Each structure stands twice: as C-alpha cells, then as structure tokens.
PDB file of C-alpha atoms in Angstrom:
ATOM      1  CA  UNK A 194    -119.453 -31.205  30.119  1.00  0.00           C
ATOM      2  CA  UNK A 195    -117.851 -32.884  26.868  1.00  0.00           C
ATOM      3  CA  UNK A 196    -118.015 -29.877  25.601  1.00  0.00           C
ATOM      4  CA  UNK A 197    -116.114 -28.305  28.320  1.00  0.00           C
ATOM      5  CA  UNK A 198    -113.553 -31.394  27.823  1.00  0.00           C
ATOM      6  CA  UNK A 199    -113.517 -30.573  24.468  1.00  0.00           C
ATOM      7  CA  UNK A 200    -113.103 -26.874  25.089  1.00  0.00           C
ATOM      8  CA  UNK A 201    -110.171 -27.342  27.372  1.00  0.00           C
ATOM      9  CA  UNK A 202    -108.874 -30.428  25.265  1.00  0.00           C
ATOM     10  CA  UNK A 203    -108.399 -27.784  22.431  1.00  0.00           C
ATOM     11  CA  UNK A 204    -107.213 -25.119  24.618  1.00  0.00           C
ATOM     12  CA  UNK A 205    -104.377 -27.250  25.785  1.00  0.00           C
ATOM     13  CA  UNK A 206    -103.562 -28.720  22.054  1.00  0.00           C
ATOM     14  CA  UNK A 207    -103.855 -25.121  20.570  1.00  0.00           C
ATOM     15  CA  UNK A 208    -101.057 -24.083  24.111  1.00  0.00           C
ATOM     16  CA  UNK A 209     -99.072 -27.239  23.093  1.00  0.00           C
ATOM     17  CA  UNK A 210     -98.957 -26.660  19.685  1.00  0.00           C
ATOM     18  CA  UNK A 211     -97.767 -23.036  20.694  1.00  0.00           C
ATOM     19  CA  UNK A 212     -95.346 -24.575  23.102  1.00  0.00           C
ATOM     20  CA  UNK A 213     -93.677 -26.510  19.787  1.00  0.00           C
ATOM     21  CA  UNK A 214     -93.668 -23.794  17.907  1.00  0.00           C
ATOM     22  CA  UNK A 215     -92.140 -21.439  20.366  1.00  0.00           C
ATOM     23  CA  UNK A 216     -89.588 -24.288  20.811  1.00  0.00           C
ATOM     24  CA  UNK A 217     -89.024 -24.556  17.221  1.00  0.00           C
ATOM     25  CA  UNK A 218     -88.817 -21.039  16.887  1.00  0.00           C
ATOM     26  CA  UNK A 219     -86.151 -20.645  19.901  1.00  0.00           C
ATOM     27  CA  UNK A 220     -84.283 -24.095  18.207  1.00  0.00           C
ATOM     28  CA  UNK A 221     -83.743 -22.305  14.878  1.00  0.00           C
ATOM     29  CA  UNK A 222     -82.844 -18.774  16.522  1.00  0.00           C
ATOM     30  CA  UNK A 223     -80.097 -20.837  18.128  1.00  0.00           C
ATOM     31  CA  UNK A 224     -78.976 -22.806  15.658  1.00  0.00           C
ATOM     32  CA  UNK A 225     -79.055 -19.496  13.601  1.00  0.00           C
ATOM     33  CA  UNK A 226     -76.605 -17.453  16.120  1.00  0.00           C
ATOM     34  CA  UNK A 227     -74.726 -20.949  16.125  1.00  0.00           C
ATOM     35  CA  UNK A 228     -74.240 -20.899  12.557  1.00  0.00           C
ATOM     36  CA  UNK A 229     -73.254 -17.116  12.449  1.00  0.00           C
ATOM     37  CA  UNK A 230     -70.867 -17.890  15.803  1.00  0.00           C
ATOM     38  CA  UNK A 231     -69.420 -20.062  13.477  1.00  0.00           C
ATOM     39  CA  UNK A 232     -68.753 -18.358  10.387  1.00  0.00           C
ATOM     40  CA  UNK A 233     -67.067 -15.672  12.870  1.00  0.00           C
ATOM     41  CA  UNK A 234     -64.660 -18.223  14.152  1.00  0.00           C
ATOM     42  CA  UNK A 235     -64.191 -19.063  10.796  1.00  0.00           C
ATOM     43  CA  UNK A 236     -63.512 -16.449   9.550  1.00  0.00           C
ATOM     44  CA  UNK A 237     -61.061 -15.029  12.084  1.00  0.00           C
ATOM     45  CA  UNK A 238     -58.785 -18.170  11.975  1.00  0.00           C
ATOM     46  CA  UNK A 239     -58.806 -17.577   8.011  1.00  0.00           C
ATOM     47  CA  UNK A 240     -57.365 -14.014   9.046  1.00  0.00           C
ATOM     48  CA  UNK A 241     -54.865 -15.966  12.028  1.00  0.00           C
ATOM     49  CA  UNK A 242     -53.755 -18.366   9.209  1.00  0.00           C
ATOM     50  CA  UNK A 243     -53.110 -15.720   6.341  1.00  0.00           C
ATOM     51  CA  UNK A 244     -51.380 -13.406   9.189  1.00  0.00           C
ATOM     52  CA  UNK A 245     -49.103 -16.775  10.431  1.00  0.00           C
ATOM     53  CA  UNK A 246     -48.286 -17.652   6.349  1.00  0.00           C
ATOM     54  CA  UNK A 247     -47.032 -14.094   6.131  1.00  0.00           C
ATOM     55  CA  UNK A 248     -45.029 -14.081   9.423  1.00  0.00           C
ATOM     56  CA  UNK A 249     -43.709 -17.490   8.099  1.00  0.00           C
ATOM     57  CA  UNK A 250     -42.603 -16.053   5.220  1.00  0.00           C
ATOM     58  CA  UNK A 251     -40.956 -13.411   6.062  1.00  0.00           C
ATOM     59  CA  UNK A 252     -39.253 -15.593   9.321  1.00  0.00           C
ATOM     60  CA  UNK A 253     -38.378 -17.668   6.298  1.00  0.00           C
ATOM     61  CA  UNK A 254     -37.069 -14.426   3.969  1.00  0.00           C
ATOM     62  CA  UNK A 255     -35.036 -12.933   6.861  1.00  0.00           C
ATOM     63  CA  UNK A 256     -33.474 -16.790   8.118  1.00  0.00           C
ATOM     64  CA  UNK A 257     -32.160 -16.944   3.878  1.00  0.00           C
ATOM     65  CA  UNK A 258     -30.998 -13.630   4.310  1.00  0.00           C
ATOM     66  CA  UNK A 259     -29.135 -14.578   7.669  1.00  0.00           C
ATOM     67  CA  UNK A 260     -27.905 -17.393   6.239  1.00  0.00           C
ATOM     68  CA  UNK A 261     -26.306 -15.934   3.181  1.00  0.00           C
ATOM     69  CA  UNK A 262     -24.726 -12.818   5.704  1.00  0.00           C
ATOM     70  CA  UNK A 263     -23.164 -15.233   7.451  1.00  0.00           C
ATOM     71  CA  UNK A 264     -22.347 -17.465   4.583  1.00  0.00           C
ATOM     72  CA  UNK A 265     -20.250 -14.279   2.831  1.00  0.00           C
ATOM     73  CA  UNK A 266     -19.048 -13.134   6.371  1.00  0.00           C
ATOM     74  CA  UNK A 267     -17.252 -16.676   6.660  1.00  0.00           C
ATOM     75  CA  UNK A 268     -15.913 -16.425   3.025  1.00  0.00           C
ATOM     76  CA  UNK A 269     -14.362 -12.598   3.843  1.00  0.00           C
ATOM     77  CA  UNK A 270     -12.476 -13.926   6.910  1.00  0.00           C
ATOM     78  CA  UNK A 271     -11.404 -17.314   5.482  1.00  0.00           C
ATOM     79  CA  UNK A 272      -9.835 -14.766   2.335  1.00  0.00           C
ATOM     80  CA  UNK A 273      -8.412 -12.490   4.537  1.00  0.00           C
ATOM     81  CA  UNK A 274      -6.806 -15.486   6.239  1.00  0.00           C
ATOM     82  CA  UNK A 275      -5.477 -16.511   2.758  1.00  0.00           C
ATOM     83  CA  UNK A 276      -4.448 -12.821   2.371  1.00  0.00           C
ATOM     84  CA  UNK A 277      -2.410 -12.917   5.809  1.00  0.00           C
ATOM     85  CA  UNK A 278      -0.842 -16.097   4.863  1.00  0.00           C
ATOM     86  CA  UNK A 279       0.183 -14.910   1.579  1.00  0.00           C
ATOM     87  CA  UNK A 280       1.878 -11.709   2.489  1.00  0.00           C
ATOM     88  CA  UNK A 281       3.327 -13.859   5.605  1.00  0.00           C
ATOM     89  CA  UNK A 282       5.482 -16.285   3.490  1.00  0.00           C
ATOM     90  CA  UNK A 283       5.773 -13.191   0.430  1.00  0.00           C
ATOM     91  CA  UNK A 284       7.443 -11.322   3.365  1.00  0.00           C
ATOM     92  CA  UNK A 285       9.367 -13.822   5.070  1.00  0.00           C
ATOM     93  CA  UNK A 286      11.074 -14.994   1.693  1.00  0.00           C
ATOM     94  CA  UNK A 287      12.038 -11.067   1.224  1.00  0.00           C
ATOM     95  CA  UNK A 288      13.376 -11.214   4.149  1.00  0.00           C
ATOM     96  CA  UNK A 289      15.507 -14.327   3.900  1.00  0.00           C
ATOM     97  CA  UNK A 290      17.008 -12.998   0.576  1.00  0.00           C
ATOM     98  CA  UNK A 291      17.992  -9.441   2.198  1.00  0.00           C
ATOM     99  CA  UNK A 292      19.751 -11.284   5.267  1.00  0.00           C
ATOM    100  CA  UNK A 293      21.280 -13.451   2.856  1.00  0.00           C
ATOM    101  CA  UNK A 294      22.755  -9.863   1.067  1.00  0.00           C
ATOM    102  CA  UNK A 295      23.354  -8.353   4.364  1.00  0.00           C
ATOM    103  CA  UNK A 296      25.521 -11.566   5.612  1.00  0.00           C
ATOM    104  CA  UNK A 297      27.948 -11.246   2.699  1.00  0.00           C
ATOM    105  CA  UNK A 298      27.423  -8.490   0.058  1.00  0.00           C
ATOM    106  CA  UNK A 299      30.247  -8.828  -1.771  1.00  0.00           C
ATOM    107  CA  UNK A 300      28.576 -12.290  -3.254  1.00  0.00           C
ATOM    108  CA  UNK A 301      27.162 -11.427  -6.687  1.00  0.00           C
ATOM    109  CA  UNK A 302      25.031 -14.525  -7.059  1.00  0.00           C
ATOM    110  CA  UNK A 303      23.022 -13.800  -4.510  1.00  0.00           C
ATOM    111  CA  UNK A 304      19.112 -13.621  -5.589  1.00  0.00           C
ATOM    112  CA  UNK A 305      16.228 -11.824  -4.269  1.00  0.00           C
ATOM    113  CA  UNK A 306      12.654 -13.234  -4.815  1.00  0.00           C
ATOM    114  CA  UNK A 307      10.296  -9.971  -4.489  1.00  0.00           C
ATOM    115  CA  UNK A 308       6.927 -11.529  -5.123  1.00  0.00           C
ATOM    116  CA  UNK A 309       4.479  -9.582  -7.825  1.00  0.00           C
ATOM    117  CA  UNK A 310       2.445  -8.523  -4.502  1.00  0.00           C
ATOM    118  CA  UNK A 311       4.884  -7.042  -2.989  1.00  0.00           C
ATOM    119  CA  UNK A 312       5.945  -5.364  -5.850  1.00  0.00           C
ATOM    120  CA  UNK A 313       2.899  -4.045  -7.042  1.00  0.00           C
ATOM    121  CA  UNK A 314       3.046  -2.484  -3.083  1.00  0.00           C
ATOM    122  CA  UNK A 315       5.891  -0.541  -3.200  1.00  0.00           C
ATOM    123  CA  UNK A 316       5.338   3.148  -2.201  1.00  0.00           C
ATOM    124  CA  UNK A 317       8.485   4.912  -3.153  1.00  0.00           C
ATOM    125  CA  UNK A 318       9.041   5.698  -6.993  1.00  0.00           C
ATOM    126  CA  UNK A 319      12.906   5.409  -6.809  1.00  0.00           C
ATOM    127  CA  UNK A 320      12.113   2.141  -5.761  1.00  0.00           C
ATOM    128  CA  UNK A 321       9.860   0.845  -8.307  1.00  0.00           C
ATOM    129  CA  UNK A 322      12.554   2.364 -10.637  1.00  0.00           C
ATOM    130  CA  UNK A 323      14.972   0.266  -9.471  1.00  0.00           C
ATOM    131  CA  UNK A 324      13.454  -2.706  -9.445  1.00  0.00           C
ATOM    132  CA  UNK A 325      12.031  -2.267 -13.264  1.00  0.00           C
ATOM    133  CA  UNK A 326      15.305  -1.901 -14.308  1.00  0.00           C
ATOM    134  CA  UNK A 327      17.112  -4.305 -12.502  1.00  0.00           C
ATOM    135  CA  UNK A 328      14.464  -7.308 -13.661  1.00  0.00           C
ATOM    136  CA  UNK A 329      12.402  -5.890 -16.611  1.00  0.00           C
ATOM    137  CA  UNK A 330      10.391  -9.032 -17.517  1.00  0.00           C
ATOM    138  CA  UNK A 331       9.123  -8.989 -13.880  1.00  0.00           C
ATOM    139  CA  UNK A 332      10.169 -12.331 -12.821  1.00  0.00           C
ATOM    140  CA  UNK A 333      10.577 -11.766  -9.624  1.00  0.00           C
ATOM    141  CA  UNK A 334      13.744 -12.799  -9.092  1.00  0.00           C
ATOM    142  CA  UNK A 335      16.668 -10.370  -9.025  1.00  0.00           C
ATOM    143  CA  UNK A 336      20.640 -10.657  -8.815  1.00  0.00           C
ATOM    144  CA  UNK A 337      22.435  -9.091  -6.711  1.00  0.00           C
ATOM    145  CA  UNK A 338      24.609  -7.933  -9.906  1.00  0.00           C
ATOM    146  CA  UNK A 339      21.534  -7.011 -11.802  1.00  0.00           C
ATOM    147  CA  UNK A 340      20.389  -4.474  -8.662  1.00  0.00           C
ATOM    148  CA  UNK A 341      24.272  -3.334  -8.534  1.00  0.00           C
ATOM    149  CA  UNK A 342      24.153  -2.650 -12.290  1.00  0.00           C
ATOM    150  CA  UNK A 343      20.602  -1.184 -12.387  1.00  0.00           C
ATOM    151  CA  UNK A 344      22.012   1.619  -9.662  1.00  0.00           C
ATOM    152  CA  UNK A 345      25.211   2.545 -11.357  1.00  0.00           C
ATOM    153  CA  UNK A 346      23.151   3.478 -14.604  1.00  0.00           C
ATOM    154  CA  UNK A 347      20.680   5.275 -12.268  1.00  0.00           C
ATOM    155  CA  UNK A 348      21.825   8.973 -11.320  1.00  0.00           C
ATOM    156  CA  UNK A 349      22.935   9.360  -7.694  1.00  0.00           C
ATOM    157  CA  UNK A 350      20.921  12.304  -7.290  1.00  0.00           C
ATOM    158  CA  UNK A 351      17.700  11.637  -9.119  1.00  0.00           C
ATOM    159  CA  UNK A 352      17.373   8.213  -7.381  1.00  0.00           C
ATOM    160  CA  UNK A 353      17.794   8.986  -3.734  1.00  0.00           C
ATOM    161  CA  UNK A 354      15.788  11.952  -4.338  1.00  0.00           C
ATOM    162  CA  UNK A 355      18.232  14.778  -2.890  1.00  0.00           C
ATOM    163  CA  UNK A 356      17.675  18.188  -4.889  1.00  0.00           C
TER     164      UNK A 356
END
C-alpha cells in the first residue's frame, strides 16, 4: 500500500508539475501576444504622431501663407486709399485753379497747379504740347500768360487737330 501511496503521490507531483508547466507555458504565450499587442500599439501611434507632425506642419505652412495674403491684401487697399486721396486733392486743386480762370479770364496772374500725376495722365497730345511749352521745367505751376503765350506760338490748326 505505500507503494500505491507512493505510486499515486508521484502521479499527482508528475500532474502538478505538468499543471505548472502548462501554466508557465500559457503565462509566457500571454505575456508574448502582450508584448507583440504592444509593439503594435506602438507602433501605430508612431505612424498617428508622424501623420499629426505633418498635418501640423502644413496647418502651420498654409496659416503663414494666410497670414502674409492677408497681410499684402491690407497693404493694396490701404495704397489704393492713398492713391484715391492723392488724385482727390491733385484734382480738386485743378479744379480750383480752372474756376478761378473761368471767374475772370482776363486776369493774367492767375496760376494753375497741374500736379506731375496728372500730368503724366494726360491723353490728348495737343495737350501735353501745350503744357510743355507753357512750363518747360515742369514745375507744375503755370500762368495764365504763360498758357496764353504758349497757344499763340502754337498753330491754330495743328493744335486743335482740324485737317
């Protein structure tokens, strides 16, 4: 009967000490697919976090570009304001000369101040004739005797244009 003890005593120590290996066995298979799980996940948030640097970026890239749209689309109206406001007061002292002419032409010290811009505008050639020759530095400034002398040495025909 010992020996039967004994028998089944080592039967049961030979099952347990299959029983601890199996466990050991089944332990390190999971701790194996853990490990692998994990270098998965780690491995797809390296691709997440490249992928979100590189959507950064270029939210960064297109935000500079935005900026500096906006930044020369501010600077084109604000000199196209200046423009305005230029030709405005160029325009309105033109006009304030030729009333001054038109209210009593038969003054000779009357001046009129045709700005550079405006000059450099006019369309008609008999005009910019005119006006060279009745202030050739290009002052800007020009008497109402310097226009009347600059059209009586001007031919009638060849400076209103009439064949």
């Amino acid at each position: 009967m010992l020996e039967r003890e004994a028998f089944k005593d080592e039967g049961l120590q030979r099952r347990c000490a299959q029983m601890a290996e199996a466990r050991r066995q089944r332990r390190l298979e999971r701790d194996m697919e853990a490990a692998a799980a994990k270098e998965r996940v780690n491995y797809t948030m390296e691709a997440v976090e490249d992928s979100l640097s590189k959507l950064d970026a270029q939210t960064a890239d297109k935000a500079a570009r935005a900026h500096f749209l906006q930044a020369a689309k501010e600077a084109r109206i604000e000199q196209q304001r200046h423009l305005a406001r230029t030709v405005s007061l160029q325009k309105h002292v033109l006009s304030n000369s030729m009333s001054r002419i038109h209210q009593d032409p038969q003054q000779s010290s009357l001046k009129v101040q045709l700005p550079p811009g405006i000059r450099n505008n006019l369309l008609r050639p008999e005009l910019k004739q005119l006006f060279d020759q009745a202030d050739p530095e290009g002052t800007g400034v020009v008497t109402l005797s310097s226009m009347r002398k600059a059209l009586g040495s001007l031919e009638g025909d060849e400076f209103c244009g009439s064949p």
